[in-house]
């Protein structure tokens, strides 16, 4: 994760906001409002099909069972989970009005408005995990539930295009699917104002993948293999696909598992897998465990966890918890979020801040001052990558197959100077200079016959990138 205080992107924007405030009047307040975006964690929205396991995963990532997940508790409003004390909530109406609401038992919220009139719910709670990322849970996408579907679409797509008040302003998305994504889902993703760089795919319910717990293959291993294939197929939509058992992650990260659960599970250790599942299937049979306990275990662990966790449970709850966490895939998800998603989410947030300044310049009497301030920010070396991201986003929409789109992608994902010109990271300096010169000449030639305004702008950015590299500076 980024360290905001030492980060040049933050420093440049913070400096720009101070200059904005120095213009006086209402711009002090505007600068503060934009500063709040700058100093808050990146916002990651979790989207996907109905019952894909979104809320379960949100709970696992937060480390507390706050999002509703039971069979009858479909998520029906978009909820923004962020760090803050005291634990509280506000309902934001479609008109932008905020209504404070009471939170019962840290969980259920009485809603003051009808669901269609709600844009989203802002929910604060003290949480170390939320200090790093704000998480946004959404109602499942499905053509069957038009109401829920439109709630998610409204804040994600319409909110962006039409009005700021009802938008949740996400910086990155986690997209959950439990098999191959359907066409309507990938179409929805394509309409989000993101690039594959800040969209992470998650193959959910990995513990019941394929033939499930009793199948010939271990479903978690099978899911991992399938995720690799999907990542290639979906490379135009997401930057990678991580397999996960949200259920095992939730149980092991929210303190739900007790020594009693482990002891009960351990009692099933001598039985054959088929006999174990039979006890769980048949309510009437008097198996080794009372029905209520069986139900609890199944709810916490799923069939896979019950069958494969028995031996581990003989070592106690801590051992079982550790096994669940390790097998769940949550570690790989955290790594993906920390490395790539968070990096591009920070760039995306910087883009959101510049867009806010553009908007302000449009309507404010001090527009000339604000305009020269944003031009100066966009021209600063610290924010160069934000400009590259903006050009990349525009090119993906207008001409994704154009060579410049690929060049912009190369620059964005590079971690070294050599990487920016498509060479291996350890390429010698003279090779980098030569390749940058070659790319510079090509970019200059391309400016003579461009196909769109987006390409014109992208070429200016490419030339600005290659020029210093081509002189070896
Ligand atoms: N076996 C298994 N069950 C899961 C997993 N994740 C979620 N579930 C179960 O699936 C059901 C739905 O999970 P939710 O997390 O509520 O799904 P959701 O995507 O938030 O659902 P909506 O908000 O209604 O769209 C619950 O009963 C979960 O316990 C998983 O990884 N494995
Ligand atoms: Mg849900």
Coordinates of C-alpha atoms and ligand atoms in Angstrom, one line a residue:
X1 CA 0.0 0.0 0.0
X2 CA 1.1 3.5 -0.6
X3 CA 2.5 5.7 2.1
X4 CA 0.6 8.9 1.4
X5 CA 2.9 11.2 3.3
X6 CA 6.0 10.4 1.3
X7 CA 4.2 9.9 -2.0
X8 CA 5.0 12.4 -4.8
X9 CA 1.5 12.2 -6.3
X10 CA -0.1 13.2 -2.9
X11 CA 2.5 15.9 -2.3
X12 CA 1.9 17.5 -5.8
X13 CA -1.9 17.4 -5.3
X14 CA -1.7 18.7 -1.8
X15 CA 0.5 21.6 -2.9
X16 CA -2.0 22.3 -5.7
X17 CA -4.9 22.4 -3.2
X18 CA -3.0 24.8 -1.0
X19 CA -2.6 27.1 -4.0
X20 CA -6.4 26.8 -4.7
X21 CA -7.2 27.7 -1.1
X22 CA -4.8 30.7 -1.3
X23 CA -7.2 32.1 -4.0
X24 CA -9.5 32.8 -1.1
X25 CA -13.3 33.1 -0.8
X26 CA -15.3 29.9 -1.2
X27 CA -12.3 28.2 -2.8
X28 CA -10.9 27.5 0.7
X29 CA -13.9 25.3 1.3
X30 CA -13.7 23.7 -2.1
X31 CA -10.0 22.9 -1.5
X32 CA -10.8 21.3 1.8
X33 CA -13.6 19.2 0.2
X34 CA -11.2 17.9 -2.5
X35 CA -8.5 17.5 0.2
X36 CA -10.8 15.0 2.0
X37 CA -10.8 12.8 -1.1
X38 CA -7.0 13.1 -1.3
X39 CA -6.5 12.0 2.3
X40 CA -9.0 9.2 2.5
X41 CA -8.2 5.6 1.5
X42 CA -8.9 4.5 -2.1
X43 CA -12.4 3.2 -2.7
X44 CA -12.9 -0.3 -3.9
X45 CA -16.3 -1.5 -5.1
X46 CA -17.3 -5.2 -5.0
X47 CA -19.6 -6.1 -7.9
X48 CA -21.0 -9.3 -9.3
X49 CA -23.9 -11.7 -9.9
X50 CA -26.6 -12.2 -7.3
X51 CA -25.4 -14.4 -4.4
X52 CA -21.9 -14.7 -5.8
X53 CA -20.6 -14.1 -2.3
X54 CA -19.9 -10.4 -2.4
X55 CA -21.0 -9.5 1.1
X56 CA -19.3 -12.6 2.6
X57 CA -16.0 -11.4 1.0
X58 CA -16.5 -7.9 2.2
X59 CA -16.9 -9.2 5.8
X60 CA -13.7 -11.3 5.3
X61 CA -11.8 -8.2 4.1
X62 CA -13.1 -6.0 6.9
X63 CA -12.5 -8.7 9.5
X64 CA -16.0 -8.4 11.0
X65 CA -19.4 -9.8 10.1
X66 CA -21.1 -6.5 9.2
X67 CA -22.5 -7.0 5.8
X68 CA -25.7 -9.1 5.6
X69 CA -25.1 -12.5 4.0
X70 CA -27.7 -15.0 5.2
X71 CA -29.9 -16.7 2.6
X72 CA -32.8 -14.3 3.0
X73 CA -30.7 -11.2 3.4
X74 CA -29.9 -10.2 -0.1
X75 CA -28.0 -6.9 -0.2
X76 CA -30.6 -4.4 -1.4
X77 CA -28.7 -1.1 -1.1
X78 CA -25.2 -0.1 -2.0
X79 CA -23.2 0.3 1.2
X80 CA -19.9 2.1 1.6
X81 CA -17.8 0.7 4.5
X82 CA -15.2 3.1 5.8
X83 CA -13.0 3.6 8.9
X84 CA -14.4 5.9 11.5
X85 CA -15.7 6.3 15.1
X86 CA -18.2 6.0 16.5
X87 CA -19.8 3.2 14.6
X88 CA -22.7 4.8 12.6
X89 CA -24.5 5.2 9.3
X90 CA -26.0 7.7 7.0
X91 CA -28.4 7.1 4.2
X92 CA -27.7 9.2 1.1
X93 CA -30.9 9.9 -0.9
X94 CA -31.0 9.9 -4.7
X95 CA -31.3 13.7 -4.3
X96 CA -28.0 13.8 -2.4
X97 CA -29.7 14.5 1.0
X98 CA -28.1 12.7 4.0
X99 CA -30.2 11.1 6.8
X100 CA -28.4 9.8 9.9
X101 CA -29.7 6.4 11.0
X102 CA -29.4 4.2 14.0
X103 CA -27.4 1.0 13.8
X104 CA -28.7 -1.9 15.9
X105 CA -26.4 -4.5 17.3
X106 CA -23.7 -3.2 15.1
X107 CA -25.5 -4.6 12.1
X108 CA -29.1 -4.0 11.1
X109 CA -29.9 -0.5 9.9
X110 CA -33.4 0.9 9.9
X111 CA -33.8 2.7 6.6
X112 CA -35.7 6.0 6.6
X113 CA -36.3 6.0 2.8
X114 CA -37.8 3.5 0.3
X115 CA -35.1 1.5 -1.5
X116 CA -35.6 3.2 -4.9
X117 CA -35.0 6.6 -3.3
X118 CA -31.7 5.6 -1.7
X119 CA -28.5 6.2 -3.6
X120 CA -26.3 4.5 -1.1
X121 CA -25.6 4.0 2.7
X122 CA -22.4 5.4 4.2
X123 CA -21.3 3.2 7.1
X124 CA -18.5 4.1 9.4
X125 CA -16.8 1.7 11.9
X126 CA -13.4 1.6 13.5
X127 CA -11.3 -0.9 11.5
X128 CA -7.7 -1.2 10.6
X129 CA -8.5 -2.9 7.3
X130 CA -10.8 0.0 6.3
X131 CA -8.0 2.5 7.1
X132 CA -6.2 1.0 4.0
X133 CA -9.2 0.6 1.7
X134 CA -12.8 1.8 1.7
X135 CA -15.0 -1.1 0.6
X136 CA -18.3 -0.8 -1.2
X137 CA -20.8 -3.7 -1.2
X138 CA -23.4 -3.7 -3.9
X139 CA -26.6 -5.6 -4.7
X140 CA -26.1 -8.5 -7.1
X141 CA -26.4 -8.0 -10.8
X142 CA -29.1 -10.0 -12.3
X143 CA -31.6 -9.6 -15.1
X144 CA -34.2 -11.2 -12.7
X145 CA -34.0 -8.5 -10.1
X146 CA -34.3 -5.4 -12.0
X147 CA -34.6 -3.2 -8.9
X148 CA -31.4 -4.3 -7.3
X149 CA -29.6 -4.3 -10.6
X150 CA -30.5 -0.7 -11.2
X151 CA -29.4 0.4 -7.8
X152 CA -25.9 -0.8 -8.6
X153 CA -26.0 0.6 -12.1
X154 CA -27.3 3.9 -10.8
X155 CA -24.4 4.7 -8.5
X156 CA -21.8 3.1 -10.7
X157 CA -22.6 4.2 -14.2
X158 CA -25.4 6.8 -14.2
X159 CA -23.9 8.5 -11.1
X160 CA -20.7 9.0 -13.0
X161 CA -22.3 10.3 -16.2
X162 CA -25.1 12.5 -14.9
X163 CA -24.8 13.7 -11.4
X164 CA -22.1 13.6 -8.7
X165 CA -24.5 13.5 -5.8
X166 CA -25.5 9.9 -6.2
X167 CA -22.2 8.5 -7.2
X168 CA -20.1 6.4 -4.9
X169 CA -16.9 7.5 -6.6
X170 CA -15.0 4.2 -6.7
X171 CA -11.3 4.0 -7.6
X172 CA -11.1 0.3 -8.4
X173 CA -13.5 -2.7 -8.7
X174 CA -13.4 -6.3 -7.5
X175 CA -15.6 -8.3 -9.8
X176 CA -16.9 -11.6 -8.5
X177 CA -18.1 -14.5 -10.6
X178 CA -18.5 -18.2 -9.8
X179 CA -18.1 -19.7 -13.3
X180 CA -17.4 -17.9 -16.5
X181 CA -18.8 -14.4 -16.5
X182 CA -21.9 -13.9 -18.7
X183 CA -22.0 -11.4 -21.6
X184 CA -24.2 -9.0 -19.7
X185 CA -21.7 -8.9 -16.9
X186 CA -18.7 -8.2 -19.0
X187 CA -20.8 -5.5 -20.8
X188 CA -21.6 -3.9 -17.5
X189 CA -17.9 -3.9 -16.6
X190 CA -17.0 -2.3 -19.9
X191 CA -19.3 0.6 -19.0
X192 CA -17.5 1.3 -15.7
X193 CA -15.1 4.3 -15.9
X194 CA -12.2 1.9 -15.2
X195 CA -9.4 0.2 -17.1
X196 CA -8.4 -3.5 -16.6
X197 CA -5.6 -2.1 -14.5
X198 CA -7.9 -1.3 -11.6
X199 CA -10.3 -4.2 -12.0
X200 CA -9.5 -7.4 -10.2
X201 CA -11.4 -10.6 -11.1
X202 CA -12.3 -13.0 -8.3
X203 CA -13.4 -16.6 -8.9
X204 CA -15.7 -17.0 -5.9
X205 CA -17.0 -20.0 -4.0
X206 CA -13.8 -21.9 -5.0
X207 CA -14.6 -24.5 -2.3
X208 CA -17.5 -25.8 -4.3
X209 CA -15.9 -25.4 -7.7
X210 CA -16.3 -28.1 -10.3
X211 CA -17.7 -31.3 -8.8
X212 CA -17.5 -29.9 -5.3
X213 CA -16.2 -31.4 -2.0
X214 CA -16.8 -35.0 -3.0
X215 CA -15.5 -34.7 -6.5
X216 CA -12.5 -36.5 -7.9
X217 CA -10.4 -33.3 -7.8
X218 CA -9.8 -30.9 -5.0
X219 CA -12.2 -28.0 -5.8
X220 CA -9.7 -25.3 -4.6
X221 CA -6.9 -26.6 -6.8
X222 CA -9.3 -27.0 -9.7
X223 CA -10.6 -23.4 -9.2
X224 CA -7.0 -22.1 -9.1
X225 CA -6.3 -23.8 -12.5
X226 CA -9.5 -22.4 -14.0
X227 CA -8.7 -18.9 -12.7
X228 CA -5.5 -18.9 -14.6
X229 CA -7.4 -19.8 -17.8
X230 CA -10.1 -17.1 -17.1
X231 CA -7.4 -14.5 -16.5
X232 CA -6.1 -15.0 -20.1
X233 CA -9.7 -14.9 -21.5
X234 CA -10.6 -11.8 -19.6
X235 CA -7.4 -9.9 -20.0
X236 CA -9.3 -7.1 -21.7
X237 CA -11.5 -6.7 -18.7
X238 CA -9.5 -7.5 -15.5
X239 CA -5.8 -7.6 -14.7
X240 CA -5.9 -11.0 -13.0
X241 CA -8.3 -13.5 -11.5
X242 CA -7.9 -14.7 -8.0
X243 CA -9.7 -17.9 -6.8
X244 CA -11.3 -17.5 -3.3
X245 CA -13.5 -19.2 -0.8
X246 CA -15.2 -16.2 0.8
X247 CA -16.9 -18.4 3.3
X248 CA -13.6 -19.9 4.6
X249 CA -12.1 -16.5 4.6
X250 CA -15.0 -14.9 6.5
X251 CA -15.1 -17.7 9.1
X252 CA -11.3 -17.4 9.7
X253 CA -11.1 -13.6 9.7
X254 CA -14.1 -12.6 11.8
X255 CA -13.5 -14.6 15.0
X256 CA -16.6 -16.8 14.4
X257 CA -14.8 -20.1 15.0
X258 CA -14.7 -21.4 18.6
X259 CA -13.0 -24.3 20.4
X260 CA -16.5 -26.0 20.6
X261 CA -16.8 -25.9 16.8
X262 CA -13.4 -27.5 16.4
X263 CA -14.1 -30.2 19.0
X264 CA -17.4 -31.0 17.3
X265 CA -15.8 -31.2 14.0
X266 CA -13.0 -33.4 15.3
X267 CA -15.6 -36.0 16.4
X268 CA -16.4 -36.6 12.7
X269 CA -12.7 -37.5 12.0
X270 CA -13.1 -41.4 12.0
X271 CA -16.0 -41.4 9.5
X272 CA -15.8 -41.8 5.8
X273 CA -16.5 -38.7 3.7
X274 CA -19.7 -40.1 2.4
X275 CA -21.0 -40.9 5.9
X276 CA -20.1 -37.4 7.0
X277 CA -22.2 -35.9 4.3
X278 CA -25.0 -38.3 5.0
X279 CA -25.2 -37.1 8.6
X280 CA -25.4 -33.6 7.3
X281 CA -28.1 -34.5 4.8
X282 CA -30.4 -36.4 6.9
X283 CA -32.1 -34.4 9.7
X284 CA -33.8 -37.4 11.3
X285 CA -30.8 -39.7 11.7
X286 CA -29.1 -39.5 15.1
X287 CA -25.6 -38.9 14.1
X288 CA -22.7 -38.0 16.4
X289 CA -23.7 -34.3 16.5
X290 CA -27.0 -32.6 17.3
X291 CA -28.7 -31.0 14.3
X292 CA -28.1 -27.4 15.5
X293 CA -24.4 -28.0 15.8
X294 CA -24.3 -29.6 12.3
X295 CA -26.0 -26.7 10.8
X296 CA -23.6 -24.3 12.5
X297 CA -20.6 -26.2 11.2
X298 CA -21.9 -26.3 7.7
X299 CA -22.7 -22.6 7.8
X300 CA -19.2 -21.8 9.0
X301 CA -17.2 -24.2 6.9
X302 CA -19.2 -25.4 4.0
X303 CA -19.1 -29.0 2.8
X304 CA -15.4 -28.8 1.8
X305 CA -14.4 -27.3 5.1
X306 CA -16.3 -29.9 7.1
X307 CA -14.8 -32.8 5.1
X308 CA -11.3 -31.6 4.9
X309 CA -11.0 -29.7 8.2
X310 CA -11.8 -32.7 10.5
X311 CA -8.3 -33.9 10.9
X312 CA -7.0 -30.4 11.4
X313 CA -9.7 -29.8 14.0
X314 CA -8.2 -32.4 16.2
X315 CA -5.4 -29.9 16.7
X316 CA -7.9 -27.2 18.1
X317 CA -9.6 -24.1 16.9
X318 CA -6.4 -22.1 16.2
X319 CA -5.0 -24.7 13.9
X320 CA -8.4 -25.0 12.1
X321 CA -8.6 -21.2 11.8
X322 CA -5.1 -21.1 10.3
X323 CA -5.9 -23.9 7.8
X324 CA -9.1 -22.1 6.7
X325 CA -7.3 -18.8 6.2
X326 CA -4.4 -20.4 4.2
X327 CA -6.8 -22.5 2.0
X328 CA -9.3 -19.7 1.5
X329 CA -7.1 -17.7 -0.9
X330 CA -7.5 -14.5 1.0
X331 CA -3.7 -14.0 1.2
X332 CA -3.4 -13.9 -2.6
X333 CA -6.4 -11.5 -2.8
X334 CA -4.8 -9.1 -0.3
X335 CA -1.5 -9.3 -2.2
X336 CA -3.3 -8.5 -5.5
X337 CA -5.2 -5.6 -3.9
X338 CA -2.1 -4.2 -2.2
X339 CA 0.1 -4.5 -5.2
X340 CA -1.7 -3.7 -8.4
X341 CA -5.3 -2.6 -7.5
X342 CA -4.2 -0.1 -4.9
X343 CA -1.4 1.3 -7.0
X344 CA -3.8 2.1 -9.9
X345 CA -6.6 3.1 -7.5
X346 CA -4.3 5.8 -6.2
X347 CA -3.7 7.0 -9.8
X348 CA -7.4 6.8 -10.5
X349 CA -8.2 8.9 -7.4
X350 CA -5.7 11.5 -8.5
X351 CA -7.5 11.6 -11.8
X352 CA -10.8 12.1 -9.9
X353 CA -9.3 15.1 -8.1
X354 CA -8.1 16.6 -11.3
X355 CA -11.5 16.1 -12.8
X356 CA -13.1 17.9 -9.9
X357 CA -10.7 20.8 -10.5
X358 CA -11.7 20.8 -14.2
X359 CA -15.3 20.9 -13.2
X360 CA -14.7 23.8 -10.8
X361 CA -12.8 25.8 -13.5
X362 CA -15.9 25.3 -15.6
X363 CA -18.3 27.0 -13.3
X364 CA -16.2 29.3 -11.0
X365 CA -15.6 33.1 -11.5
X366 CA -11.9 32.4 -10.9
X367 CA -11.8 30.0 -13.8
X368 CA -8.6 31.3 -15.3
X369 CA -6.6 30.9 -12.1
X370 CA -8.0 27.4 -11.6
X371 CA -7.4 26.4 -15.2
X372 CA -3.7 27.4 -15.0
X373 CA -3.4 25.6 -11.7
X374 CA -4.7 22.3 -13.2
X375 CA -2.6 22.8 -16.3
X376 CA 0.5 23.2 -14.0
X377 CA -0.5 20.1 -12.0
X378 CA -1.0 18.0 -15.1
X379 CA 2.4 19.1 -16.4
X380 CA 4.2 18.3 -13.2
X381 CA 6.5 15.2 -13.3
X382 CA 4.9 13.7 -10.2
X383 CA 1.5 13.6 -11.9
X384 CA 2.7 12.4 -15.3
X385 CA 1.4 8.9 -14.8
X386 CA -2.1 10.3 -14.0
X387 CA -2.1 11.9 -17.5
X388 CA -0.9 8.6 -19.0
X389 CA -3.8 6.9 -17.2
X390 CA -6.3 9.5 -18.5
X391 CA -5.1 9.0 -22.1
X392 CA -5.2 5.2 -21.7
X393 CA -8.8 5.4 -20.5
X394 CA -9.8 7.5 -23.4
X395 CA -8.0 5.3 -25.9
X396 CA -9.6 2.2 -24.5
X397 CA -13.0 3.8 -25.2
X398 CA -12.2 5.2 -28.7
X399 CA -9.6 2.8 -30.3
X400 CA -8.5 0.0 -28.0
X401 CA -6.5 -1.8 -30.8
X402 CA -4.4 1.2 -31.7
X403 CA -0.7 0.8 -31.1
X404 CA -0.6 3.9 -28.8
X405 CA -3.0 2.2 -26.5
X406 CA -0.5 -0.6 -26.0
X407 CA 2.3 1.9 -25.5
X408 CA 0.4 3.7 -22.8
X409 CA -0.3 0.4 -21.1
X410 CA 3.4 -0.5 -21.2
X411 CA 4.3 2.8 -19.5
X412 CA 1.6 2.4 -16.8
X413 CA 2.6 -1.1 -15.8
X414 CA 6.3 -0.5 -15.9
X415 CA 8.3 -0.3 -12.7
X416 CA 11.6 0.8 -14.3
X417 CA 12.8 3.1 -17.0
X418 CA 13.6 0.2 -19.2
X419 CA 10.1 -1.2 -18.7
X420 CA 8.6 2.1 -19.9
X421 CA 10.0 1.4 -23.4
X422 CA 9.1 -2.3 -23.3
X423 CA 12.6 -3.6 -22.5
X424 CA 13.4 -6.1 -19.7
X425 CA 14.0 -4.3 -16.4
X426 CA 17.7 -5.1 -16.4
X427 CA 18.4 -3.7 -19.9
X428 CA 21.5 -1.5 -20.0
X429 CA 21.2 2.3 -20.1
X430 CA 22.3 2.7 -23.7
X431 CA 19.7 0.2 -24.9
X432 CA 17.0 2.1 -23.1
X433 CA 18.1 5.4 -24.6
X434 CA 18.2 3.9 -28.1
X435 CA 14.7 2.3 -27.8
X436 CA 13.3 5.6 -26.4
X437 CA 14.7 7.5 -29.4
X438 CA 13.1 4.9 -31.7
X439 CA 9.8 5.2 -30.0
X440 CA 10.0 9.0 -29.9
X441 CA 10.5 9.1 -33.7
X442 CA 7.6 6.8 -34.3
X443 CA 5.3 8.8 -32.1
X444 CA 6.3 12.0 -33.9
X445 CA 5.6 10.4 -37.2
X446 CA 2.2 9.1 -36.0
X447 CA 1.1 12.7 -35.2
X448 CA 0.9 13.3 -38.9
X449 CA -2.0 10.9 -39.4
X450 CA -4.1 10.4 -36.3
X451 CA -7.5 8.9 -36.1
X452 CA -9.0 10.7 -33.1
X453 CA -8.6 13.5 -30.7
X454 CA -7.8 10.9 -28.0
X455 CA -4.9 9.7 -30.1
X456 CA -3.6 13.3 -30.6
X457 CA -3.6 13.7 -26.8
X458 CA -2.1 10.3 -26.3
X459 CA 0.8 11.1 -28.7
X460 CA 1.6 14.3 -26.8
X461 CA 1.8 12.2 -23.6
X462 CA 4.0 9.5 -25.3
X463 CA 6.4 12.2 -26.6
X464 CA 6.6 13.7 -23.2
X465 CA 7.4 10.3 -21.7
X466 CA 10.0 9.3 -24.3
X467 CA 11.8 12.7 -24.6
X468 CA 13.7 12.6 -21.2
X469 CA 14.3 8.8 -21.6
X470 CA 15.8 9.3 -25.1
X471 CA 18.5 11.7 -23.8
X472 CA 19.4 9.3 -21.0
X473 CA 18.3 11.8 -18.3
Ligands
LIG1 N1 -19.6 -22.7 0.0 C1 -19.5 -21.3 -0.1 N2 -20.6 -20.6 0.2 C2 -20.5 -19.2 0.1 C3 -19.3 -18.6 -0.2 N3 -19.4 -17.3 -0.2 C4 -20.7 -17.1 0.1 N4 -21.4 -18.2 0.3 C5 -22.8 -18.4 0.7 O1 -23.6 -17.9 -0.3 C6 -24.7 -17.2 0.2 C7 -24.7 -15.8 -0.4 O2 -23.6 -15.1 0.0 P1 -23.5 -13.5 0.0 O3 -22.2 -13.1 0.5 O4 -24.7 -13.0 0.8 O5 -23.7 -13.2 -1.5 P2 -23.9 -11.8 -2.2 O6 -23.2 -11.8 -3.5 O7 -23.6 -10.7 -1.2 O8 -25.5 -11.9 -2.5 P3 -26.5 -10.6 -2.9 O9 -26.1 -9.5 -2.1 O10 -27.8 -11.1 -2.6 O11 -26.3 -10.5 -4.4 C8 -24.5 -17.2 1.7 O12 -25.3 -18.2 2.2 C9 -23.1 -17.5 1.9 O13 -22.8 -18.2 3.1 C10 -18.1 -19.5 -0.5 O14 -17.0 -19.0 -0.8 N5 -18.3 -20.8 -0.4
LIG2 MG1 -24.7 -9.1 -0.6

